[in-house]
Amino acid sequence: MAQFAVIGLGRFGSTIAETLIKKGADVIAIDNDEKKVEEVRNFATNAVCLDSTDEQALRAIDITNVDAAVIAIGENIEVSVLTAAILRKIGVSKVYAKVDSELHSRILSIMGVQRTIFPEQYVGREIANLLTSQHIFNYTEISKEHSLVEITVPSFFVGKTLKDLDVRNKYNISIIAIKRSEPTVDEFGNNVLLEETNVIPSGDDMLQESDRILIIGKNNDVDRLIRLSEKRQTKE
Ligand code: ATP
């Protein structure tokens, strides 16, 4: 089972901890405020009250064995930086951190923190992406450069197989799932839509008009395909 540490249990950190636990991960939840630790004990079995700038305290809870640690302390840069330095020193291989400014992000990146997250910017970009397109149902940034996006099938993809479309070469993206809704009648005789998701579709799968597809690729390539799809739609 994957094991993670979440340091700082404000809204950001406790949401990450709760979501990881719901997904079945093993989480060490840490805060130096006993009240915050108490709150997460509702869903986390391994919640510890300690100061993350105390190297001995971190070593004592075996934090070196986690697959990744998230530093969810944004406001106090000194604490965040010191915590990152200790985690790197004691051998935590992957460290992610919440940041409140560009400077904070740059310092942590130099120190070897793999990913820094500006929560407001991150959510803001996702919301803007959702708002600017009627074709997007979900937009998730999976790195600074890549996104995973759920869109309606572009009209020029309808009736074609994935092999015909050759999206990897033509659009530099991959289609990783097809969501299809089939009208059906339930046990009470009501007309309902049965949604099926075909994950990792094959080259012979053909796209239908009402399908949604999950695409993954570089932000520029994903955006290009969405814009192309919208342009063609307006013309039709
Ligand atoms: P959020 O925006 O996620 O709600 P916040 O507004 O509470 O966070 P932050 O400064 O980002 O503010 O702090 C996040 C959490 O980190 C707090 O719960 C705080 O108690 C905890 N924290 C601060 N310093 C330390 C430390 N040295 N060791 C452990 N936890 C700490």
PDB file of C-alpha atoms and ligand atoms in Angstrom:
ATOM      1  CA  MET A   1       0.000   0.000   0.000  1.00  0.00           C
ATOM      2  CA  ALA A   2       1.306   3.455  -0.895  1.00  0.00           C
ATOM      3  CA  GLN A   3       2.316   5.542   2.103  1.00  0.00           C
ATOM      4  CA  PHE A   4       2.341   9.325   2.248  1.00  0.00           C
ATOM      5  CA  ALA A   5       3.041  12.031   4.792  1.00  0.00           C
ATOM      6  CA  VAL A   6       1.052  15.259   4.849  1.00  0.00           C
ATOM      7  CA  ILE A   7       2.653  18.019   6.913  1.00  0.00           C
ATOM      8  CA  GLY A   8       0.352  20.909   7.828  1.00  0.00           C
ATOM      9  CA  LEU A   9      -3.325  20.133   8.311  1.00  0.00           C
ATOM     10  CA  GLY A  10      -5.040  23.343   7.247  1.00  0.00           C
ATOM     11  CA  ARG A  11      -7.806  23.112   4.617  1.00  0.00           C
ATOM     12  CA  PHE A  12      -5.315  22.196   1.884  1.00  0.00           C
ATOM     13  CA  GLY A  13      -3.348  19.560   3.822  1.00  0.00           C
ATOM     14  CA  SER A  14      -6.349  17.937   5.513  1.00  0.00           C
ATOM     15  CA  THR A  15      -8.179  17.686   2.155  1.00  0.00           C
ATOM     16  CA  ILE A  16      -5.165  15.924   0.648  1.00  0.00           C
ATOM     17  CA  ALA A  17      -4.888  13.587   3.649  1.00  0.00           C
ATOM     18  CA  GLU A  18      -8.607  12.748   3.614  1.00  0.00           C
ATOM     19  CA  THR A  19      -8.654  12.127  -0.150  1.00  0.00           C
ATOM     20  CA  LEU A  20      -5.571   9.892  -0.003  1.00  0.00           C
ATOM     21  CA  ILE A  21      -7.102   7.865   2.844  1.00  0.00           C
ATOM     22  CA  LYS A  22     -10.383   7.487   0.913  1.00  0.00           C
ATOM     23  CA  LYS A  23      -8.333   6.130  -1.988  1.00  0.00           C
ATOM     24  CA  GLY A  24      -6.865   3.490   0.313  1.00  0.00           C
ATOM     25  CA  ALA A  25      -3.440   5.024   0.965  1.00  0.00           C
ATOM     26  CA  ASP A  26      -1.664   4.941   4.276  1.00  0.00           C
ATOM     27  CA  VAL A  27      -1.168   8.524   5.502  1.00  0.00           C
ATOM     28  CA  ILE A  28       0.880  10.047   8.312  1.00  0.00           C
ATOM     29  CA  ALA A  29      -0.909  13.342   9.053  1.00  0.00           C
ATOM     30  CA  ILE A  30       1.252  15.899  10.862  1.00  0.00           C
ATOM     31  CA  ASP A  31       0.677  19.307  12.453  1.00  0.00           C
ATOM     32  CA  ASN A  32       2.168  21.149  15.398  1.00  0.00           C
ATOM     33  CA  ASP A  33      -1.291  22.296  16.489  1.00  0.00           C
ATOM     34  CA  GLU A  34      -2.949  19.600  18.616  1.00  0.00           C
ATOM     35  CA  LYS A  35      -6.428  20.891  17.653  1.00  0.00           C
ATOM     36  CA  LYS A  36      -5.741  20.312  13.936  1.00  0.00           C
ATOM     37  CA  VAL A  37      -4.372  16.851  14.684  1.00  0.00           C
ATOM     38  CA  GLU A  38      -7.457  16.032  16.723  1.00  0.00           C
ATOM     39  CA  GLU A  39      -9.754  17.096  13.856  1.00  0.00           C
ATOM     40  CA  VAL A  40      -8.106  14.742  11.352  1.00  0.00           C
ATOM     41  CA  ARG A  41      -8.182  11.849  13.831  1.00  0.00           C
ATOM     42  CA  ASN A  42     -11.828  11.516  12.691  1.00  0.00           C
ATOM     43  CA  PHE A  43     -10.578   9.932   9.472  1.00  0.00           C
ATOM     44  CA  ALA A  44      -6.814   9.367   9.907  1.00  0.00           C
ATOM     45  CA  THR A  45      -5.501   6.684  12.231  1.00  0.00           C
ATOM     46  CA  ASN A  46      -1.939   7.908  12.039  1.00  0.00           C
ATOM     47  CA  ALA A  47      -2.150  11.587  13.061  1.00  0.00           C
ATOM     48  CA  VAL A  48       0.835  13.031  14.896  1.00  0.00           C
ATOM     49  CA  CYS A  49       1.434  16.315  16.674  1.00  0.00           C
ATOM     50  CA  LEU A  50       4.984  17.490  16.054  1.00  0.00           C
ATOM     51  CA  ASP A  51       7.017  20.417  14.805  1.00  0.00           C
ATOM     52  CA  SER A  52       8.186  19.636  11.268  1.00  0.00           C
ATOM     53  CA  THR A  53      11.356  21.681  11.770  1.00  0.00           C
ATOM     54  CA  ASP A  54      12.442  19.172  14.419  1.00  0.00           C
ATOM     55  CA  GLU A  55      14.600  16.637  12.579  1.00  0.00           C
ATOM     56  CA  GLN A  56      14.677  14.110  15.426  1.00  0.00           C
ATOM     57  CA  ALA A  57      10.889  14.161  15.759  1.00  0.00           C
ATOM     58  CA  LEU A  58      10.496  13.462  12.027  1.00  0.00           C
ATOM     59  CA  ARG A  59      13.078  10.651  12.099  1.00  0.00           C
ATOM     60  CA  ALA A  60      11.282   9.125  15.099  1.00  0.00           C
ATOM     61  CA  ILE A  61       8.065   8.575  13.108  1.00  0.00           C
ATOM     62  CA  ASP A  62       9.877   6.767  10.250  1.00  0.00           C
ATOM     63  CA  ILE A  63       9.001   9.388   7.696  1.00  0.00           C
ATOM     64  CA  THR A  64      11.898   8.260   5.470  1.00  0.00           C
ATOM     65  CA  ASN A  65       9.841   5.279   4.317  1.00  0.00           C
ATOM     66  CA  VAL A  66       7.006   7.256   2.727  1.00  0.00           C
ATOM     67  CA  ASP A  67       6.558   7.251  -1.072  1.00  0.00           C
ATOM     68  CA  ALA A  68       6.024  11.011  -1.027  1.00  0.00           C
ATOM     69  CA  ALA A  69       5.580  13.835   1.456  1.00  0.00           C
ATOM     70  CA  VAL A  70       3.434  16.922   0.958  1.00  0.00           C
ATOM     71  CA  ILE A  71       4.429  20.100   2.805  1.00  0.00           C
ATOM     72  CA  ALA A  72       1.099  21.898   3.126  1.00  0.00           C
ATOM     73  CA  ILE A  73       2.431  24.952   4.964  1.00  0.00           C
ATOM     74  CA  GLY A  74       2.115  28.002   2.758  1.00  0.00           C
ATOM     75  CA  GLU A  75       2.207  31.086   4.929  1.00  0.00           C
ATOM     76  CA  ASN A  76       5.419  30.525   6.842  1.00  0.00           C
ATOM     77  CA  ILE A  77       8.169  30.272   4.222  1.00  0.00           C
ATOM     78  CA  GLU A  78      10.910  29.664   6.800  1.00  0.00           C
ATOM     79  CA  VAL A  79       9.101  26.660   8.250  1.00  0.00           C
ATOM     80  CA  SER A  80       8.264  25.321   4.787  1.00  0.00           C
ATOM     81  CA  VAL A  81      11.878  25.671   3.572  1.00  0.00           C
ATOM     82  CA  LEU A  82      13.378  24.177   6.719  1.00  0.00           C
ATOM     83  CA  THR A  83      10.949  21.254   6.589  1.00  0.00           C
ATOM     84  CA  ALA A  84      11.851  20.652   2.926  1.00  0.00           C
ATOM     85  CA  ALA A  85      15.572  20.740   3.768  1.00  0.00           C
ATOM     86  CA  ILE A  86      15.120  18.175   6.560  1.00  0.00           C
ATOM     87  CA  LEU A  87      12.978  15.869   4.398  1.00  0.00           C
ATOM     88  CA  ARG A  88      15.587  15.945   1.628  1.00  0.00           C
ATOM     89  CA  LYS A  89      18.409  15.407   4.159  1.00  0.00           C
ATOM     90  CA  ILE A  90      16.820  12.375   5.793  1.00  0.00           C
ATOM     91  CA  GLY A  91      16.122  10.804   2.415  1.00  0.00           C
ATOM     92  CA  VAL A  92      12.437  11.343   1.587  1.00  0.00           C
ATOM     93  CA  SER A  93      12.607  10.808  -2.156  1.00  0.00           C
ATOM     94  CA  LYS A  94       9.572  12.771  -3.357  1.00  0.00           C
ATOM     95  CA  VAL A  95       8.542  16.071  -1.803  1.00  0.00           C
ATOM     96  CA  TYR A  96       5.614  18.217  -2.979  1.00  0.00           C
ATOM     97  CA  ALA A  97       4.876  21.588  -1.423  1.00  0.00           C
ATOM     98  CA  LYS A  98       2.181  24.221  -1.270  1.00  0.00           C
ATOM     99  CA  VAL A  99       3.587  27.700  -1.961  1.00  0.00           C
ATOM    100  CA  ASP A 100       2.247  31.210  -1.544  1.00  0.00           C
ATOM    101  CA  SER A 101       4.588  33.074  -3.902  1.00  0.00           C
ATOM    102  CA  GLU A 102       6.866  32.681  -6.902  1.00  0.00           C
ATOM    103  CA  LEU A 103       9.916  33.234  -4.676  1.00  0.00           C
ATOM    104  CA  HIS A 104       8.799  30.491  -2.299  1.00  0.00           C
ATOM    105  CA  SER A 105       8.367  28.164  -5.286  1.00  0.00           C
ATOM    106  CA  ARG A 106      11.820  29.002  -6.690  1.00  0.00           C
ATOM    107  CA  ILE A 107      13.578  28.391  -3.368  1.00  0.00           C
ATOM    108  CA  LEU A 108      11.910  25.003  -2.922  1.00  0.00           C
ATOM    109  CA  SER A 109      12.624  23.956  -6.524  1.00  0.00           C
ATOM    110  CA  ILE A 110      16.319  24.765  -6.048  1.00  0.00           C
ATOM    111  CA  MET A 111      16.260  22.588  -2.942  1.00  0.00           C
ATOM    112  CA  GLY A 112      15.023  19.623  -4.956  1.00  0.00           C
ATOM    113  CA  VAL A 113      11.310  19.752  -4.145  1.00  0.00           C
ATOM    114  CA  GLN A 114       9.726  17.945  -7.121  1.00  0.00           C
ATOM    115  CA  ARG A 115       6.504  19.907  -7.430  1.00  0.00           C
ATOM    116  CA  THR A 116       5.323  23.186  -5.965  1.00  0.00           C
ATOM    117  CA  ILE A 117       1.632  24.024  -5.997  1.00  0.00           C
ATOM    118  CA  PHE A 118       0.066  27.462  -5.848  1.00  0.00           C
ATOM    119  CA  PRO A 119      -3.479  26.333  -4.871  1.00  0.00           C
ATOM    120  CA  GLU A 120      -5.282  29.526  -5.915  1.00  0.00           C
ATOM    121  CA  GLN A 121      -3.489  29.669  -9.283  1.00  0.00           C
ATOM    122  CA  TYR A 122      -3.998  25.958  -9.870  1.00  0.00           C
ATOM    123  CA  VAL A 123      -7.742  26.041  -9.188  1.00  0.00           C
ATOM    124  CA  GLY A 124      -8.103  29.392 -10.990  1.00  0.00           C
ATOM    125  CA  ARG A 125      -6.606  27.954 -14.183  1.00  0.00           C
ATOM    126  CA  GLU A 126      -8.829  24.887 -13.998  1.00  0.00           C
ATOM    127  CA  ILE A 127     -11.982  26.962 -13.505  1.00  0.00           C
ATOM    128  CA  ALA A 128     -11.037  29.299 -16.371  1.00  0.00           C
ATOM    129  CA  ASN A 129     -10.497  26.303 -18.617  1.00  0.00           C
ATOM    130  CA  LEU A 130     -13.900  24.902 -17.689  1.00  0.00           C
ATOM    131  CA  LEU A 131     -15.621  28.242 -18.199  1.00  0.00           C
ATOM    132  CA  THR A 132     -14.111  29.010 -21.579  1.00  0.00           C
ATOM    133  CA  SER A 133     -15.222  25.843 -23.262  1.00  0.00           C
ATOM    134  CA  GLN A 134     -18.579  24.134 -23.458  1.00  0.00           C
ATOM    135  CA  HIS A 135     -16.706  21.068 -24.650  1.00  0.00           C
ATOM    136  CA  ILE A 136     -14.704  20.509 -21.480  1.00  0.00           C
ATOM    137  CA  PHE A 137     -16.180  18.502 -18.628  1.00  0.00           C
ATOM    138  CA  ASN A 138     -13.054  18.006 -16.554  1.00  0.00           C
ATOM    139  CA  TYR A 139      -9.660  19.628 -16.711  1.00  0.00           C
ATOM    140  CA  THR A 140      -6.844  18.368 -14.526  1.00  0.00           C
ATOM    141  CA  GLU A 141      -3.294  19.637 -14.672  1.00  0.00           C
ATOM    142  CA  ILE A 142      -1.061  16.643 -14.059  1.00  0.00           C
ATOM    143  CA  SER A 143       2.170  18.653 -14.209  1.00  0.00           C
ATOM    144  CA  LYS A 144       3.112  22.205 -15.104  1.00  0.00           C
ATOM    145  CA  GLU A 145       3.066  21.221 -18.785  1.00  0.00           C
ATOM    146  CA  HIS A 146       0.583  18.371 -19.088  1.00  0.00           C
ATOM    147  CA  SER A 147      -3.174  18.011 -18.636  1.00  0.00           C
ATOM    148  CA  LEU A 148      -5.772  15.298 -18.549  1.00  0.00           C
ATOM    149  CA  VAL A 149      -9.003  16.574 -20.049  1.00  0.00           C
ATOM    150  CA  GLU A 150     -12.483  15.147 -20.597  1.00  0.00           C
ATOM    151  CA  ILE A 151     -14.119  16.616 -23.721  1.00  0.00           C
ATOM    152  CA  THR A 152     -17.010  15.930 -26.059  1.00  0.00           C
ATOM    153  CA  VAL A 153     -15.864  14.097 -29.160  1.00  0.00           C
ATOM    154  CA  PRO A 154     -14.852  16.610 -31.849  1.00  0.00           C
ATOM    155  CA  SER A 155     -17.310  16.285 -34.769  1.00  0.00           C
ATOM    156  CA  PHE A 156     -14.487  15.365 -37.151  1.00  0.00           C
ATOM    157  CA  PHE A 157     -13.643  12.331 -34.963  1.00  0.00           C
ATOM    158  CA  VAL A 158     -17.172  10.876 -35.139  1.00  0.00           C
ATOM    159  CA  GLY A 159     -17.479   7.597 -37.061  1.00  0.00           C
ATOM    160  CA  LYS A 160     -13.713   7.065 -37.088  1.00  0.00           C
ATOM    161  CA  THR A 161     -11.689   4.446 -35.270  1.00  0.00           C
ATOM    162  CA  LEU A 162      -8.750   5.393 -33.062  1.00  0.00           C
ATOM    163  CA  LYS A 163      -6.498   3.726 -35.645  1.00  0.00           C
ATOM    164  CA  ASP A 164      -7.941   5.981 -38.416  1.00  0.00           C
ATOM    165  CA  LEU A 165      -7.554   9.062 -36.273  1.00  0.00           C
ATOM    166  CA  ASP A 166      -3.894   8.427 -35.370  1.00  0.00           C
ATOM    167  CA  VAL A 167      -4.140  11.220 -32.778  1.00  0.00           C
ATOM    168  CA  ARG A 168      -0.657  10.626 -31.376  1.00  0.00           C
ATOM    169  CA  ASN A 169       0.970  11.566 -34.661  1.00  0.00           C
ATOM    170  CA  LYS A 170      -1.586  14.086 -35.896  1.00  0.00           C
ATOM    171  CA  TYR A 171      -2.382  15.960 -32.674  1.00  0.00           C
ATOM    172  CA  ASN A 172       0.383  14.854 -30.283  1.00  0.00           C
ATOM    173  CA  ILE A 173      -2.136  13.664 -27.674  1.00  0.00           C
ATOM    174  CA  SER A 174      -3.410  10.268 -26.498  1.00  0.00           C
ATOM    175  CA  ILE A 175      -7.004   9.148 -26.013  1.00  0.00           C
ATOM    176  CA  ILE A 176      -6.945   7.117 -22.801  1.00  0.00           C
ATOM    177  CA  ALA A 177     -10.663   6.473 -22.279  1.00  0.00           C
ATOM    178  CA  ILE A 178     -14.015   6.728 -24.036  1.00  0.00           C
ATOM    179  CA  LYS A 179     -17.160   7.465 -22.016  1.00  0.00           C
ATOM    180  CA  ARG A 180     -20.377   6.366 -23.676  1.00  0.00           C
ATOM    181  CA  SER A 181     -23.971   6.798 -22.517  1.00  0.00           C
ATOM    182  CA  GLU A 182     -26.478   4.272 -23.828  1.00  0.00           C
ATOM    183  CA  PRO A 183     -30.231   4.946 -23.353  1.00  0.00           C
ATOM    184  CA  THR A 184     -31.819   2.032 -21.528  1.00  0.00           C
ATOM    185  CA  VAL A 185     -34.898   1.196 -19.421  1.00  0.00           C
ATOM    186  CA  ASP A 186     -34.439   0.507 -15.701  1.00  0.00           C
ATOM    187  CA  GLU A 187     -36.316  -2.038 -13.546  1.00  0.00           C
ATOM    188  CA  PHE A 188     -39.147   0.473 -12.936  1.00  0.00           C
ATOM    189  CA  GLY A 189     -39.644   1.134 -16.641  1.00  0.00           C
ATOM    190  CA  ASN A 190     -37.956   4.572 -16.587  1.00  0.00           C
ATOM    191  CA  ASN A 191     -35.780   5.714 -19.469  1.00  0.00           C
ATOM    192  CA  VAL A 192     -32.249   6.175 -18.105  1.00  0.00           C
ATOM    193  CA  LEU A 193     -28.770   6.674 -19.499  1.00  0.00           C
ATOM    194  CA  LEU A 194     -26.298   3.928 -18.721  1.00  0.00           C
ATOM    195  CA  GLU A 195     -22.774   5.314 -18.651  1.00  0.00           C
ATOM    196  CA  GLU A 196     -19.870   3.066 -19.554  1.00  0.00           C
ATOM    197  CA  THR A 197     -16.209   3.979 -19.565  1.00  0.00           C
ATOM    198  CA  ASN A 198     -13.871   2.152 -21.897  1.00  0.00           C
ATOM    199  CA  VAL A 199     -10.436   2.627 -20.379  1.00  0.00           C
ATOM    200  CA  ILE A 200      -7.434   2.076 -22.600  1.00  0.00           C
ATOM    201  CA  PRO A 201      -9.508   1.716 -25.780  1.00  0.00           C
ATOM    202  CA  SER A 202      -8.167  -0.281 -28.718  1.00  0.00           C
ATOM    203  CA  GLY A 203      -7.378   0.963 -32.215  1.00  0.00           C
ATOM    204  CA  ASP A 204     -10.593  -0.605 -33.542  1.00  0.00           C
ATOM    205  CA  ASP A 205     -12.888   1.345 -31.198  1.00  0.00           C
ATOM    206  CA  MET A 206     -15.049   3.767 -33.177  1.00  0.00           C
ATOM    207  CA  LEU A 207     -16.150   7.114 -31.737  1.00  0.00           C
ATOM    208  CA  GLN A 208     -19.839   8.055 -31.638  1.00  0.00           C
ATOM    209  CA  GLU A 209     -21.438  11.496 -31.579  1.00  0.00           C
ATOM    210  CA  SER A 210     -22.531  11.460 -27.945  1.00  0.00           C
ATOM    211  CA  ASP A 211     -19.206  10.101 -26.622  1.00  0.00           C
ATOM    212  CA  ARG A 212     -16.847  11.934 -24.345  1.00  0.00           C
ATOM    213  CA  ILE A 213     -13.143  11.218 -24.521  1.00  0.00           C
ATOM    214  CA  LEU A 214     -10.368  11.566 -21.967  1.00  0.00           C
ATOM    215  CA  ILE A 215      -7.281  12.974 -23.587  1.00  0.00           C
ATOM    216  CA  ILE A 216      -3.818  13.475 -22.180  1.00  0.00           C
ATOM    217  CA  GLY A 217      -1.029  15.610 -23.564  1.00  0.00           C
ATOM    218  CA  LYS A 218       0.965  18.802 -23.360  1.00  0.00           C
ATOM    219  CA  ASN A 219      -1.221  21.816 -22.485  1.00  0.00           C
ATOM    220  CA  ASN A 220      -0.565  23.451 -25.880  1.00  0.00           C
ATOM    221  CA  ASP A 221      -1.512  20.335 -27.827  1.00  0.00           C
ATOM    222  CA  VAL A 222      -4.631  19.708 -25.728  1.00  0.00           C
ATOM    223  CA  ASP A 223      -5.734  23.346 -26.103  1.00  0.00           C
ATOM    224  CA  ARG A 224      -5.061  23.252 -29.854  1.00  0.00           C
ATOM    225  CA  LEU A 225      -7.369  20.265 -30.312  1.00  0.00           C
ATOM    226  CA  ILE A 226     -10.107  21.875 -28.194  1.00  0.00           C
ATOM    227  CA  ARG A 227      -9.896  25.136 -30.170  1.00  0.00           C
ATOM    228  CA  LEU A 228      -9.976  23.242 -33.459  1.00  0.00           C
ATOM    229  CA  SER A 229     -13.022  21.320 -32.286  1.00  0.00           C
ATOM    230  CA  GLU A 230     -14.821  24.551 -31.276  1.00  0.00           C
ATOM    231  CA  LYS A 231     -13.935  26.274 -34.558  1.00  0.00           C
ATOM    232  CA  ARG A 232     -15.313  23.407 -36.635  1.00  0.00           C
ATOM    233  CA  GLN A 233     -18.469  23.300 -34.481  1.00  0.00           C
ATOM    234  CA  THR A 234     -19.191  26.992 -35.130  1.00  0.00           C
ATOM    235  CA  LYS A 235     -18.804  26.467 -38.866  1.00  0.00           C
ATOM    236  CA  GLU A 236     -21.203  23.457 -38.929  1.00  0.00           C
TER     237      GLU A 236
HETATM  238  P1  ATP B   1      -4.865  26.367   4.569  1.00  0.00           P
HETATM  239  O1  ATP B   1      -4.817  27.496   3.608  1.00  0.00           O
HETATM  240  O2  ATP B   1      -4.475  25.052   3.966  1.00  0.00           O
HETATM  241  O3  ATP B   1      -6.155  26.285   5.350  1.00  0.00           O
HETATM  242  P2  ATP B   1      -3.645  27.734   6.801  1.00  0.00           P
HETATM  243  O4  ATP B   1      -4.358  28.949   6.372  1.00  0.00           O
HETATM  244  O5  ATP B   1      -4.025  27.100   8.114  1.00  0.00           O
HETATM  245  O6  ATP B   1      -3.678  26.632   5.640  1.00  0.00           O
HETATM  246  P3  ATP B   1      -0.710  27.605   6.684  1.00  0.00           P
HETATM  247  O7  ATP B   1       0.234  28.613   7.187  1.00  0.00           O
HETATM  248  O8  ATP B   1      -0.526  27.202   5.272  1.00  0.00           O
HETATM  249  O9  ATP B   1      -2.124  28.202   6.919  1.00  0.00           O
HETATM  250  O10 ATP B   1      -0.579  26.376   7.692  1.00  0.00           O
HETATM  251  C1  ATP B   1      -1.030  25.096   7.423  1.00  0.00           C
HETATM  252  C2  ATP B   1      -0.889  24.214   8.646  1.00  0.00           C
HETATM  253  O11 ATP B   1       0.493  24.002   8.944  1.00  0.00           O
HETATM  254  C3  ATP B   1      -1.519  24.777   9.909  1.00  0.00           C
HETATM  255  O12 ATP B   1      -2.489  23.858  10.394  1.00  0.00           O
HETATM  256  C4  ATP B   1      -0.355  24.922  10.893  1.00  0.00           C
HETATM  257  O13 ATP B   1      -0.719  24.603  12.242  1.00  0.00           O
HETATM  258  C5  ATP B   1       0.641  23.907  10.350  1.00  0.00           C
HETATM  259  N1  ATP B   1       2.041  24.226  10.720  1.00  0.00           N
HETATM  260  C6  ATP B   1       2.628  25.441  10.750  1.00  0.00           C
HETATM  261  N2  ATP B   1       3.904  25.344  11.170  1.00  0.00           N
HETATM  262  C7  ATP B   1       4.123  24.034  11.431  1.00  0.00           C
HETATM  263  C8  ATP B   1       5.243  23.276  11.903  1.00  0.00           C
HETATM  264  N3  ATP B   1       6.401  23.865  12.219  1.00  0.00           N
HETATM  265  N4  ATP B   1       5.102  21.941  12.051  1.00  0.00           N
HETATM  266  C9  ATP B   1       3.941  21.323  11.747  1.00  0.00           C
HETATM  267  N5  ATP B   1       2.855  21.976  11.301  1.00  0.00           N
HETATM  268  C10 ATP B   1       2.936  23.312  11.141  1.00  0.00           C
END
